[in-house]
PDB file of C-alpha atoms and ligand atoms in Angstrom:
ATOM      1  CA  MET A   2     -67.821 105.851 -22.705  1.00 50.00           C
ATOM      2  CA  THR A   3     -68.053 103.212 -20.033  1.00 50.00           C
ATOM      3  CA  THR A   4     -71.034 101.736 -18.268  1.00 49.00           C
ATOM      4  CA  THR A   5     -70.585  99.634 -15.151  1.00 47.00           C
ATOM      5  CA  THR A   6     -72.941  97.111 -13.664  1.00 46.00           C
ATOM      6  CA  GLY A   7     -72.773  94.977 -10.526  1.00 46.00           C
ATOM      7  CA  PRO A   8     -72.633  91.200 -10.339  1.00 44.00           C
ATOM      8  CA  THR A   9     -76.356  90.593 -10.431  1.00 38.00           C
ATOM      9  CA  GLY A  10     -77.143  93.332 -12.868  1.00 39.00           C
ATOM     10  CA  ALA A  11     -78.917  95.228 -10.136  1.00 31.00           C
ATOM     11  CA  GLY A  12     -75.662  97.080  -9.595  1.00 32.00           C
ATOM     12  CA  THR A  13     -75.072 100.689 -10.244  1.00 30.00           C
ATOM     13  CA  ALA A  14     -74.370 102.334 -13.530  1.00 30.00           C
ATOM     14  CA  THR A  15     -71.501 104.523 -12.418  1.00 31.00           C
ATOM     15  CA  THR A  16     -70.777 106.166 -15.724  1.00 32.00           C
ATOM     16  CA  ALA A  17     -73.800 105.840 -17.912  1.00 30.00           C
ATOM     17  CA  THR A  18     -73.366 106.412 -21.588  1.00 35.00           C
ATOM     18  CA  THR A  19     -75.573 107.487 -24.413  1.00 32.00           C
ATOM     19  CA  GLY A  20     -73.129 106.817 -27.208  1.00 38.00           C
ATOM     20  CA  THR A  21     -73.703 104.544 -30.147  1.00 42.00           C
ATOM     21  CA  THR A  22     -71.753 101.565 -31.361  1.00 53.00           C
ATOM     22  CA  GLY A  23     -68.705 102.277 -33.494  1.00 61.00           C
ATOM     23  CA  THR A  24     -69.272 103.873 -36.845  1.00 71.00           C
ATOM     24  CA  THR A  25     -66.088 102.765 -38.557  1.00 85.00           C
ATOM     25  CA  GLY A  26     -64.425  99.371 -38.890  1.00 94.00           C
ATOM     26  CA  ARG A  27     -65.651  96.037 -40.146  1.00 96.00           C
ATOM     27  CA  LEU A  28     -67.759  95.489 -37.004  1.00 97.00           C
ATOM     28  CA  ALA A  29     -69.281  98.975 -36.989  1.00 96.00           C
ATOM     29  CA  GLY A  30     -72.798  98.967 -35.572  1.00 95.00           C
ATOM     30  CA  THR A  31     -72.387  95.590 -33.887  1.00 97.00           C
ATOM     31  CA  VAL A  32     -72.103  94.537 -30.249  1.00 98.00           C
ATOM     32  CA  ALA A  33     -69.817  91.867 -28.812  1.00 98.00           C
ATOM     33  CA  LEU A  34     -69.741  90.218 -25.386  1.00 99.00           C
ATOM     34  CA  VAL A  35     -66.403  88.792 -24.250  1.00 99.00           C
ATOM     35  CA  THR A  36     -66.274  86.641 -21.097  1.00 99.00           C
ATOM     36  CA  GLY A  37     -63.038  86.422 -19.131  1.00 98.00           C
ATOM     37  CA  ALA A  38     -62.069  89.855 -20.399  1.00 99.00           C
ATOM     38  CA  SER A  39     -60.111  90.957 -17.329  1.00 98.00           C
ATOM     39  CA  SER A  40     -56.848  89.389 -18.535  1.00 98.00           C
ATOM     40  CA  GLY A  41     -55.105  87.396 -21.248  1.00 98.00           C
ATOM     41  CA  ILE A  42     -56.919  86.330 -24.394  1.00 99.00           C
ATOM     42  CA  GLY A  43     -60.256  87.882 -23.393  1.00 99.00           C
ATOM     43  CA  GLU A  44     -58.718  91.280 -22.695  1.00 98.00           C
ATOM     44  CA  ALA A  45     -56.823  91.290 -25.995  1.00 98.00           C
ATOM     45  CA  THR A  46     -59.940  90.156 -27.844  1.00 99.00           C
ATOM     46  CA  ALA A  47     -62.038  92.976 -26.410  1.00 98.00           C
ATOM     47  CA  VAL A  48     -59.423  95.478 -27.599  1.00 98.00           C
ATOM     48  CA  ALA A  49     -59.277  93.878 -31.055  1.00 98.00           C
ATOM     49  CA  LEU A  50     -63.057  93.812 -31.532  1.00 98.00           C
ATOM     50  CA  ALA A  51     -63.403  97.396 -30.289  1.00 98.00           C
ATOM     51  CA  ALA A  52     -60.721  98.433 -32.787  1.00 98.00           C
ATOM     52  CA  GLU A  53     -62.942  96.929 -35.506  1.00 98.00           C
ATOM     53  CA  GLY A  54     -65.791  99.174 -34.382  1.00 98.00           C
ATOM     54  CA  ALA A  55     -67.806  96.828 -32.154  1.00 98.00           C
ATOM     55  CA  ALA A  56     -69.181  98.065 -28.860  1.00 98.00           C
ATOM     56  CA  VAL A  57     -67.851  95.528 -26.369  1.00 98.00           C
ATOM     57  CA  ALA A  58     -69.371  94.202 -23.161  1.00 99.00           C
ATOM     58  CA  ILE A  59     -66.530  92.908 -21.001  1.00 99.00           C
ATOM     59  CA  ALA A  60     -67.357  90.335 -18.320  1.00 99.00           C
ATOM     60  CA  ALA A  61     -65.295  88.812 -15.496  1.00 99.00           C
ATOM     61  CA  ARG A  62     -65.078  88.885 -11.695  1.00 98.00           C
ATOM     62  CA  ARG A  63     -62.217  91.417 -11.249  1.00 98.00           C
ATOM     63  CA  LYS A  64     -63.981  94.718 -11.722  1.00 98.00           C
ATOM     64  CA  ASP A  65     -60.860  96.842 -11.255  1.00 98.00           C
ATOM     65  CA  ARG A  66     -59.229  95.118 -14.215  1.00 98.00           C
ATOM     66  CA  LEU A  67     -62.369  95.556 -16.319  1.00 98.00           C
ATOM     67  CA  ASP A  68     -62.559  99.245 -15.426  1.00 98.00           C
ATOM     68  CA  ALA A  69     -58.945  99.719 -16.534  1.00 98.00           C
ATOM     69  CA  LEU A  70     -59.640  97.898 -19.794  1.00 98.00           C
ATOM     70  CA  ALA A  71     -62.757  99.964 -20.423  1.00 98.00           C
ATOM     71  CA  ALA A  72     -60.743 103.143 -19.912  1.00 98.00           C
ATOM     72  CA  ARG A  73     -58.199 101.883 -22.447  1.00 98.00           C
ATOM     73  CA  ILE A  74     -60.916 101.107 -24.989  1.00 98.00           C
ATOM     74  CA  ASP A  75     -62.555 104.468 -24.368  1.00 98.00           C
ATOM     75  CA  ALA A  76     -59.239 106.278 -24.830  1.00 98.00           C
ATOM     76  CA  ALA A  77     -58.853 104.577 -28.203  1.00 97.00           C
ATOM     77  CA  GLY A  78     -62.271 105.870 -29.267  1.00 97.00           C
ATOM     78  CA  GLY A  79     -64.251 102.696 -28.582  1.00 98.00           C
ATOM     79  CA  ARG A  80     -67.142 101.860 -26.312  1.00 98.00           C
ATOM     80  CA  ALA A  81     -67.103  99.364 -23.445  1.00 98.00           C
ATOM     81  CA  LEU A  82     -69.658  98.083 -20.946  1.00 98.00           C
ATOM     82  CA  VAL A  83     -68.186  96.668 -17.736  1.00 98.00           C
ATOM     83  CA  LEU A  84     -70.024  93.612 -16.412  1.00 99.00           C
ATOM     84  CA  GLU A  85     -68.831  92.225 -13.106  1.00 98.00           C
ATOM     85  CA  ALA A  86     -70.036  88.646 -13.363  1.00 98.00           C
ATOM     86  CA  ASP A  87     -69.210  85.121 -12.269  1.00 98.00           C
ATOM     87  CA  VAL A  88     -70.479  83.093 -15.209  1.00 98.00           C
ATOM     88  CA  THR A  89     -70.475  79.862 -13.202  1.00 98.00           C
ATOM     89  CA  VAL A  90     -73.614  81.255 -11.571  1.00 98.00           C
ATOM     90  CA  ALA A  91     -76.338  80.795 -14.156  1.00 98.00           C
ATOM     91  CA  GLU A  92     -78.233  83.899 -13.095  1.00 98.00           C
ATOM     92  CA  GLN A  93     -75.128  86.082 -13.472  1.00 98.00           C
ATOM     93  CA  ALA A  94     -74.403  84.719 -16.941  1.00 99.00           C
ATOM     94  CA  VAL A  95     -77.975  85.508 -17.960  1.00 98.00           C
ATOM     95  CA  VAL A  96     -77.776  88.999 -16.487  1.00 98.00           C
ATOM     96  CA  ALA A  97     -74.473  89.649 -18.306  1.00 99.00           C
ATOM     97  CA  VAL A  98     -76.159  88.856 -21.605  1.00 99.00           C
ATOM     98  CA  GLU A  99     -79.342  90.759 -20.813  1.00 98.00           C
ATOM     99  CA  ARG A 100     -77.442  93.843 -19.627  1.00 98.00           C
ATOM    100  CA  THR A 101     -75.416  93.776 -22.836  1.00 98.00           C
ATOM    101  CA  VAL A 102     -78.577  93.873 -24.908  1.00 98.00           C
ATOM    102  CA  ALA A 103     -80.287  96.417 -22.636  1.00 98.00           C
ATOM    103  CA  GLU A 104     -77.321  98.813 -22.484  1.00 98.00           C
ATOM    104  CA  LEU A 105     -75.763  98.357 -25.915  1.00 98.00           C
ATOM    105  CA  GLY A 106     -78.889  97.540 -27.867  1.00 97.00           C
ATOM    106  CA  ARG A 107     -78.182  94.139 -29.379  1.00 97.00           C
ATOM    107  CA  LEU A 108     -75.768  91.196 -29.425  1.00 98.00           C
ATOM    108  CA  ASP A 109     -73.965  90.115 -32.596  1.00 98.00           C
ATOM    109  CA  THR A 110     -70.891  88.329 -31.245  1.00 98.00           C
ATOM    110  CA  LEU A 111     -70.253  86.209 -28.164  1.00 99.00           C
ATOM    111  CA  VAL A 112     -66.702  85.196 -27.326  1.00 99.00           C
ATOM    112  CA  ASN A 113     -67.023  82.454 -24.706  1.00 98.00           C
ATOM    113  CA  ASN A 114     -63.497  82.735 -23.367  1.00 98.00           C
ATOM    114  CA  ALA A 115     -63.539  82.510 -19.556  1.00 99.00           C
ATOM    115  CA  GLY A 116     -61.685  79.380 -18.499  1.00 98.00           C
ATOM    116  CA  VAL A 117     -59.384  77.836 -15.954  1.00 98.00           C
ATOM    117  CA  MET A 118     -56.706  75.158 -16.376  1.00 98.00           C
ATOM    118  CA  LEU A 119     -55.743  73.190 -13.274  1.00 98.00           C
ATOM    119  CA  LEU A 120     -53.353  70.404 -14.164  1.00 97.00           C
ATOM    120  CA  GLY A 121     -51.734  67.438 -12.430  1.00 97.00           C
ATOM    121  CA  PRO A 122     -52.270  63.697 -12.056  1.00 97.00           C
ATOM    122  CA  ILE A 123     -55.807  62.372 -11.744  1.00 98.00           C
ATOM    123  CA  VAL A 124     -54.828  60.057  -8.889  1.00 98.00           C
ATOM    124  CA  ASP A 125     -55.197  61.970  -5.612  1.00 96.00           C
ATOM    125  CA  ALA A 126     -56.148  65.218  -7.407  1.00 97.00           C
ATOM    126  CA  PRO A 127     -58.030  67.788  -5.333  1.00 98.00           C
ATOM    127  CA  VAL A 128     -61.598  67.244  -6.512  1.00 98.00           C
ATOM    128  CA  GLU A 129     -62.308  70.929  -5.880  1.00 98.00           C
ATOM    129  CA  GLU A 130     -60.054  71.736  -8.860  1.00 98.00           C
ATOM    130  CA  TRP A 131     -62.134  69.480 -11.105  1.00 98.00           C
ATOM    131  CA  GLU A 132     -65.285  71.203  -9.900  1.00 98.00           C
ATOM    132  CA  ARG A 133     -63.815  74.628 -10.747  1.00 98.00           C
ATOM    133  CA  MET A 134     -62.937  73.521 -14.279  1.00 98.00           C
ATOM    134  CA  VAL A 135     -66.274  71.843 -14.982  1.00 98.00           C
ATOM    135  CA  SER A 136     -68.161  74.804 -13.491  1.00 98.00           C
ATOM    136  CA  LEU A 137     -66.389  77.404 -15.604  1.00 98.00           C
ATOM    137  CA  ASN A 138     -65.122  75.701 -18.776  1.00 98.00           C
ATOM    138  CA  LEU A 139     -68.366  73.788 -19.333  1.00 99.00           C
ATOM    139  CA  LEU A 140     -71.271  75.163 -17.308  1.00 99.00           C
ATOM    140  CA  GLY A 141     -70.218  78.825 -17.521  1.00 99.00           C
ATOM    141  CA  LEU A 142     -69.798  78.510 -21.274  1.00 99.00           C
ATOM    142  CA  LEU A 143     -73.157  76.737 -21.593  1.00 99.00           C
ATOM    143  CA  TYR A 144     -75.072  79.238 -19.465  1.00 99.00           C
ATOM    144  CA  THR A 145     -73.684  82.138 -21.469  1.00 99.00           C
ATOM    145  CA  ALA A 146     -74.295  80.473 -24.830  1.00 99.00           C
ATOM    146  CA  HIS A 147     -77.856  79.569 -23.842  1.00 99.00           C
ATOM    147  CA  ALA A 148     -78.665  83.112 -22.781  1.00 99.00           C
ATOM    148  CA  ALA A 149     -77.026  84.630 -25.859  1.00 99.00           C
ATOM    149  CA  LEU A 150     -78.428  82.413 -28.596  1.00 99.00           C
ATOM    150  CA  PRO A 151     -81.861  84.057 -28.975  1.00 98.00           C
ATOM    151  CA  HIS A 152     -80.119  87.420 -29.390  1.00 98.00           C
ATOM    152  CA  LEU A 153     -77.557  86.031 -31.831  1.00 98.00           C
ATOM    153  CA  LEU A 154     -80.346  84.491 -33.909  1.00 98.00           C
ATOM    154  CA  ALA A 155     -82.151  87.836 -33.934  1.00 98.00           C
ATOM    155  CA  ALA A 156     -78.959  89.655 -34.927  1.00 98.00           C
ATOM    156  CA  ALA A 157     -78.363  87.225 -37.778  1.00 98.00           C
ATOM    157  CA  GLU A 158     -81.862  87.887 -39.041  1.00 96.00           C
ATOM    158  CA  GLN A 159     -81.994  91.647 -38.598  1.00 92.00           C
ATOM    159  CA  GLY A 160     -78.463  92.917 -37.935  1.00 80.00           C
ATOM    160  CA  PRO A 161     -76.306  95.135 -40.102  1.00 83.00           C
ATOM    161  CA  ARG A 162     -74.227  92.174 -41.265  1.00 91.00           C
ATOM    162  CA  ARG A 163     -77.105  89.599 -41.263  1.00 96.00           C
ATOM    163  CA  VAL A 164     -74.745  87.147 -39.624  1.00 98.00           C
ATOM    164  CA  ALA A 165     -73.798  86.552 -35.986  1.00 98.00           C
ATOM    165  CA  ASP A 166     -70.904  84.783 -34.288  1.00 98.00           C
ATOM    166  CA  LEU A 167     -70.480  82.528 -31.289  1.00 99.00           C
ATOM    167  CA  VAL A 168     -66.790  81.837 -30.676  1.00 99.00           C
ATOM    168  CA  ASN A 169     -65.908  79.182 -28.111  1.00 99.00           C
ATOM    169  CA  ILE A 170     -62.346  79.115 -26.804  1.00 99.00           C
ATOM    170  CA  SER A 171     -61.117  75.559 -26.487  1.00 98.00           C
ATOM    171  CA  SER A 172     -57.454  74.521 -26.606  1.00 98.00           C
ATOM    172  CA  VAL A 173     -54.988  72.113 -28.154  1.00 98.00           C
ATOM    173  CA  ALA A 174     -56.075  70.217 -25.025  1.00 98.00           C
ATOM    174  CA  GLY A 175     -59.462  69.884 -26.711  1.00 98.00           C
ATOM    175  CA  ARG A 176     -57.823  67.920 -29.519  1.00 97.00           C
ATOM    176  CA  VAL A 177     -55.039  65.979 -27.807  1.00 97.00           C
ATOM    177  CA  ALA A 178     -55.208  64.368 -24.358  1.00 98.00           C
ATOM    178  CA  ARG A 179     -52.015  64.338 -22.298  1.00 96.00           C
ATOM    179  CA  ASN A 180     -50.911  62.621 -19.117  1.00 96.00           C
ATOM    180  CA  GLY A 181     -51.432  65.210 -16.392  1.00 96.00           C
ATOM    181  CA  SER A 182     -54.282  67.213 -17.899  1.00 97.00           C
ATOM    182  CA  GLY A 183     -57.173  64.731 -17.806  1.00 98.00           C
ATOM    183  CA  VAL A 184     -60.000  66.891 -16.528  1.00 98.00           C
ATOM    184  CA  TYR A 185     -58.883  69.976 -18.469  1.00 98.00           C
ATOM    185  CA  ASN A 186     -58.841  67.682 -21.552  1.00 98.00           C
ATOM    186  CA  LEU A 187     -62.338  66.507 -20.644  1.00 98.00           C
ATOM    187  CA  THR A 188     -63.697  70.040 -20.462  1.00 99.00           C
ATOM    188  CA  LYS A 189     -62.071  71.245 -23.681  1.00 98.00           C
ATOM    189  CA  HIS A 190     -63.028  68.118 -25.654  1.00 98.00           C
ATOM    190  CA  GLY A 191     -66.551  68.785 -24.408  1.00 98.00           C
ATOM    191  CA  VAL A 192     -66.405  72.357 -25.702  1.00 99.00           C
ATOM    192  CA  GLY A 193     -65.421  70.988 -29.119  1.00 98.00           C
ATOM    193  CA  ALA A 194     -68.266  68.473 -29.252  1.00 98.00           C
ATOM    194  CA  PHE A 195     -70.827  71.004 -28.071  1.00 98.00           C
ATOM    195  CA  SER A 196     -69.623  73.579 -30.579  1.00 99.00           C
ATOM    196  CA  GLU A 197     -69.912  71.218 -33.530  1.00 98.00           C
ATOM    197  CA  SER A 198     -73.409  70.091 -32.539  1.00 98.00           C
ATOM    198  CA  LEU A 199     -74.545  73.687 -32.061  1.00 99.00           C
ATOM    199  CA  ARG A 200     -72.903  74.710 -35.330  1.00 99.00           C
ATOM    200  CA  GLN A 201     -75.031  72.204 -37.229  1.00 98.00           C
ATOM    201  CA  GLU A 202     -78.143  73.400 -35.394  1.00 98.00           C
ATOM    202  CA  VAL A 203     -77.868  77.115 -36.145  1.00 98.00           C
ATOM    203  CA  THR A 204     -75.637  77.577 -39.173  1.00 98.00           C
ATOM    204  CA  ARG A 205     -78.525  77.697 -41.652  1.00 98.00           C
ATOM    205  CA  LYS A 206     -79.789  80.659 -39.642  1.00 98.00           C
ATOM    206  CA  HIS A 207     -76.451  82.403 -40.144  1.00 98.00           C
ATOM    207  CA  VAL A 208     -75.183  82.103 -36.610  1.00 98.00           C
ATOM    208  CA  ARG A 209     -71.607  80.937 -37.111  1.00 98.00           C
ATOM    209  CA  VAL A 210     -70.182  78.786 -34.326  1.00 99.00           C
ATOM    210  CA  SER A 211     -66.395  78.768 -34.275  1.00 98.00           C
ATOM    211  CA  LEU A 212     -63.923  76.882 -32.168  1.00 98.00           C
ATOM    212  CA  VAL A 213     -60.522  78.399 -31.354  1.00 99.00           C
ATOM    213  CA  GLU A 214     -57.876  75.997 -30.049  1.00 98.00           C
ATOM    214  CA  PRO A 215     -54.724  77.767 -28.845  1.00 98.00           C
ATOM    215  CA  GLY A 216     -51.513  76.090 -27.810  1.00 98.00           C
ATOM    216  CA  ALA A 217     -49.319  77.732 -25.183  1.00 97.00           C
ATOM    217  CA  VAL A 218     -50.132  81.425 -24.773  1.00 97.00           C
ATOM    218  CA  ASP A 219     -48.332  83.747 -22.366  1.00 96.00           C
ATOM    219  CA  THR A 220     -51.164  84.666 -19.937  1.00 97.00           C
ATOM    220  CA  GLU A 221     -52.093  84.241 -16.261  1.00 97.00           C
ATOM    221  CA  LEU A 222     -53.694  80.844 -16.929  1.00 97.00           C
ATOM    222  CA  ALA A 223     -50.937  78.573 -15.605  1.00 93.00           C
ATOM    223  CA  GLY A 224     -50.508  80.728 -12.494  1.00 94.00           C
ATOM    224  CA  HIS A 225     -53.625  79.296 -10.840  1.00 96.00           C
ATOM    225  CA  ASN A 226     -52.000  75.882 -10.464  1.00 95.00           C
ATOM    226  CA  ARG A 227     -50.436  74.394  -7.358  1.00 96.00           C
ATOM    227  CA  PRO A 228     -46.671  75.178  -7.063  1.00 95.00           C
ATOM    228  CA  GLU A 229     -45.607  71.623  -7.905  1.00 93.00           C
ATOM    229  CA  VAL A 230     -47.693  71.684 -11.094  1.00 93.00           C
ATOM    230  CA  ARG A 231     -46.373  75.126 -12.050  1.00 94.00           C
ATOM    231  CA  GLU A 232     -42.850  73.751 -11.740  1.00 93.00           C
ATOM    232  CA  VAL A 233     -43.562  70.917 -14.195  1.00 91.00           C
ATOM    233  CA  MET A 234     -45.195  73.345 -16.630  1.00 89.00           C
ATOM    234  CA  ALA A 235     -42.343  75.833 -16.389  1.00 88.00           C
ATOM    235  CA  GLN A 236     -39.945  73.052 -17.357  1.00 89.00           C
ATOM    236  CA  ARG A 237     -42.093  71.971 -20.293  1.00 87.00           C
ATOM    237  CA  PHE A 238     -42.286  75.462 -21.768  1.00 87.00           C
ATOM    238  CA  ALA A 239     -38.915  76.769 -20.543  1.00 87.00           C
ATOM    239  CA  ASP A 240     -37.290  77.193 -23.944  1.00 90.00           C
ATOM    240  CA  MET A 241     -40.411  77.807 -25.988  1.00 95.00           C
ATOM    241  CA  GLU A 242     -41.416  81.117 -27.512  1.00 97.00           C
ATOM    242  CA  ARG A 243     -45.102  81.154 -26.567  1.00 96.00           C
ATOM    243  CA  LEU A 244     -47.933  82.879 -28.379  1.00 98.00           C
ATOM    244  CA  THR A 245     -49.214  86.234 -27.178  1.00 98.00           C
ATOM    245  CA  ALA A 246     -52.824  86.936 -26.256  1.00 98.00           C
ATOM    246  CA  GLU A 247     -52.846  89.357 -29.186  1.00 98.00           C
ATOM    247  CA  ASP A 248     -51.993  86.505 -31.572  1.00 98.00           C
ATOM    248  CA  ILE A 249     -55.201  84.736 -30.538  1.00 98.00           C
ATOM    249  CA  ALA A 250     -57.245  87.949 -30.515  1.00 98.00           C
ATOM    250  CA  GLU A 251     -56.168  88.640 -34.080  1.00 98.00           C
ATOM    251  CA  SER A 252     -57.406  85.194 -35.102  1.00 98.00           C
ATOM    252  CA  ILE A 253     -60.753  85.774 -33.378  1.00 98.00           C
ATOM    253  CA  ALA A 254     -61.094  89.137 -35.112  1.00 98.00           C
ATOM    254  CA  PHE A 255     -60.399  87.338 -38.394  1.00 98.00           C
ATOM    255  CA  LEU A 256     -63.188  84.814 -37.729  1.00 98.00           C
ATOM    256  CA  VAL A 257     -65.855  87.350 -36.935  1.00 98.00           C
ATOM    257  CA  THR A 258     -65.073  89.718 -39.797  1.00 98.00           C
ATOM    258  CA  ARG A 259     -65.498  87.159 -42.592  1.00 98.00           C
ATOM    259  CA  PRO A 260     -68.227  87.769 -45.144  1.00 97.00           C
ATOM    260  CA  ARG A 261     -71.664  86.314 -44.403  1.00 97.00           C
ATOM    261  CA  ARG A 262     -71.139  83.421 -46.792  1.00 98.00           C
ATOM    262  CA  MET A 263     -67.974  82.226 -45.062  1.00 98.00           C
ATOM    263  CA  ALA A 264     -67.785  80.363 -41.746  1.00 98.00           C
ATOM    264  CA  VAL A 265     -64.396  79.446 -40.311  1.00 98.00           C
ATOM    265  CA  ASN A 266     -65.436  76.560 -38.092  1.00 98.00           C
ATOM    266  CA  GLU A 267     -62.186  75.853 -36.313  1.00 98.00           C
ATOM    267  CA  ILE A 268     -58.726  77.375 -35.785  1.00 98.00           C
ATOM    268  CA  LEU A 269     -55.888  75.422 -34.156  1.00 98.00           C
ATOM    269  CA  ILE A 270     -52.953  77.714 -33.325  1.00 98.00           C
ATOM    270  CA  ARG A 271     -49.751  76.431 -31.783  1.00 98.00           C
ATOM    271  CA  PRO A 272     -46.510  78.251 -31.108  1.00 97.00           C
ATOM    272  CA  THR A 273     -44.214  77.255 -33.931  1.00 98.00           C
ATOM    273  CA  GLU A 274     -41.931  75.466 -31.475  1.00 96.00           C
ATOM    274  CA  GLN A 275     -44.753  73.452 -29.800  1.00 95.00           C
ATOM    275  CA  GLU A 276     -44.687  69.845 -30.989  1.00 92.00           C
ATOM    276  CA  GLN A 277     -47.708  68.418 -29.155  1.00 89.00           C
TER     277      GLN A 277
HETATM  278  N1  NAP B 328     -53.030  80.556 -22.066  1.00 61.83           N
HETATM  279  C1  NAP B 328     -53.012  79.437 -22.759  1.00 61.83           C
HETATM  280  O1  NAP B 328     -51.938  78.843 -22.972  1.00 61.83           O
HETATM  281  C2  NAP B 328     -54.291  78.864 -23.314  1.00 61.83           C
HETATM  282  C3  NAP B 328     -54.182  77.820 -24.235  1.00 61.83           C
HETATM  283  C4  NAP B 328     -55.347  77.251 -24.730  1.00 61.83           C
HETATM  284  C5  NAP B 328     -56.568  77.712 -24.330  1.00 61.83           C
HETATM  285  N2  NAP B 328     -56.662  78.730 -23.443  1.00 61.83           N
HETATM  286  C6  NAP B 328     -57.996  79.152 -23.023  1.00 61.83           C
HETATM  287  O2  NAP B 328     -58.119  80.533 -23.216  1.00 61.83           O
HETATM  288  C7  NAP B 328     -59.111  81.046 -22.341  1.00 61.83           C
HETATM  289  C8  NAP B 328     -58.595  82.319 -21.682  1.00 61.83           C
HETATM  290  O3  NAP B 328     -57.481  81.993 -20.878  1.00 61.83           O
HETATM  291  P1  NAP B 328     -56.199  82.926 -20.723  1.00 61.83           P
HETATM  292  O4  NAP B 328     -55.045  82.142 -21.166  1.00 61.83           O
HETATM  293  O5  NAP B 328     -56.447  84.251 -21.298  1.00 61.83           O
HETATM  294  O6  NAP B 328     -56.108  82.971 -19.123  1.00 61.83           O
HETATM  295  P2  NAP B 328     -56.365  84.111 -18.030  1.00 61.83           P
HETATM  296  O7  NAP B 328     -55.515  85.297 -18.292  1.00 61.83           O
HETATM  297  O8  NAP B 328     -56.233  83.409 -16.717  1.00 61.83           O
HETATM  298  O9  NAP B 328     -57.877  84.534 -18.288  1.00 61.83           O
HETATM  299  C9  NAP B 328     -58.980  83.826 -17.753  1.00 61.83           C
HETATM  300  C10 NAP B 328     -60.150  84.772 -17.663  1.00 61.83           C
HETATM  301  O10 NAP B 328     -61.294  84.053 -17.168  1.00 61.83           O
HETATM  302  C11 NAP B 328     -61.906  84.872 -16.175  1.00 61.83           C
HETATM  303  N3  NAP B 328     -62.664  84.066 -15.216  1.00 61.83           N
HETATM  304  C12 NAP B 328     -62.197  83.149 -14.348  1.00 61.83           C
HETATM  305  N4  NAP B 328     -63.208  82.650 -13.625  1.00 61.83           N
HETATM  306  C13 NAP B 328     -64.337  83.305 -14.033  1.00 61.83           C
HETATM  307  C14 NAP B 328     -65.693  83.250 -13.649  1.00 61.83           C
HETATM  308  N5  NAP B 328     -66.109  82.395 -12.700  1.00 61.83           N
HETATM  309  N6  NAP B 328     -66.577  84.061 -14.261  1.00 61.83           N
HETATM  310  C15 NAP B 328     -66.164  84.932 -15.220  1.00 61.83           C
HETATM  311  N7  NAP B 328     -64.889  85.021 -15.630  1.00 61.83           N
HETATM  312  C16 NAP B 328     -63.994  84.210 -15.032  1.00 61.83           C
HETATM  313  C17 NAP B 328     -60.748  85.589 -15.495  1.00 61.83           C
HETATM  314  O11 NAP B 328     -61.186  86.784 -14.877  1.00 61.83           O
HETATM  315  P3  NAP B 328     -61.566  86.957 -13.345  1.00 61.83           P
HETATM  316  O12 NAP B 328     -60.572  86.173 -12.541  1.00 61.83           O
HETATM  317  O13 NAP B 328     -61.447  88.437 -13.164  1.00 61.83           O
HETATM  318  O14 NAP B 328     -62.970  86.475 -13.197  1.00 61.83           O
HETATM  319  C18 NAP B 328     -59.897  85.927 -16.708  1.00 61.83           C
HETATM  320  O15 NAP B 328     -60.370  87.110 -17.302  1.00 61.83           O
HETATM  321  C19 NAP B 328     -59.451  79.911 -21.376  1.00 61.83           C
HETATM  322  O16 NAP B 328     -60.658  79.296 -21.769  1.00 61.83           O
HETATM  323  C20 NAP B 328     -58.301  78.942 -21.555  1.00 61.83           C
HETATM  324  O17 NAP B 328     -58.666  77.611 -21.259  1.00 61.83           O
HETATM  325  C21 NAP B 328     -55.541  79.325 -22.932  1.00 61.83           C
END
C-alpha cells in the first residue's frame, strides 16, 4: 500500500495505509528512507530494499515518478511511502524523515543518494551549477543525515536487528580528482570525509556508516549537463559497458543486510572497463 505526502509534509495522504512492514526477507520489520528515489540508483535501491522486506520511504521532487515506483513496489508485495521533497530545503529534509517515522513507525536505514553532477572547466563555470551541487550533494545529505540520526540511534538500540545503517552515496569522484570535475570532486570528497568522521562517532552505538563510490552508471545523471559537457562525456564513455543502477542497489542491499557484528565501511565499484 502507498501513502503520499506533499512537499512540506502538510500534504495530503491520498492512499493511506494500515499495513505493516514486510514480514519476510532479511530486512523484515525494518524501515528504510531512500533520497533521490525517482530515478537511477535510488529507484533501484528502493526496489532492492523492499524485496528484502523493508518498508521504504521514497523521497524526491518528481512525484509522478515516485507514485509509479510505489505502485511497482506495491505490486511486488512491498510497502512504499511517497515523499515529495526537495532535500536542499532543510525543513523538507526534516519533514521527510519525520513523516517516515510517523507513517512507517521507525527508521532503520537511510540511503543518502540524491545528487547532481555538473561537470566542465572551473574557469568561467556557471556558478549556479556549483551552488546546485553544494546544495544537494553536501547540504541535502547533511540535513537528511542530521534529521535521521536520532532515529537511527534509537533503531540500533531497540530495533529488530539492533543495528542501523546510514549509507552515503559518493563516487569514484570522491576518491580521484579529474580535470573538468572540480566542484563535483569537492562535494564527493566532502561526503567521504564526513562519512568517516560520523562513522567513528556512532559505530560503537551500532549505527553503521557506509560509503558507496560508484564509477560510471547508466542513469539520468549526466543528462543534466550543458550540451558541450555532455558531448565530452559521451566521448569518454562511448565504448564502455557501464554499470546498471541495479548493480549498485545490489551492493547497497549487501551492506545493510550484514550481521550486526560486521560493518562494510566503503565500497568502490567501477565498470570493469573503467581505468580511472
Ligand atoms: N550515475 C553515475 O555514473 C554515478 C556515479 C557515481 C556516483 N553517482 C551518485 O549516485 C547518486 C544517484 O545518482 P544517479 O546516477 O542515480 O542519477 P539520477 O538518475 O539523476 O538520480 C538523481 C536523483 O536525485 C534526485 N534529486 C535531485 N535533486 C533533488 C532534490 N533537490 N531533492 C531531492 N531529490 C533530488 C532526483 O529526483 P528528482 O529530480 O525527482 O528530485 C533523482 O531521483 C548521486 O549522488 C550521484 O552523484 C552516480
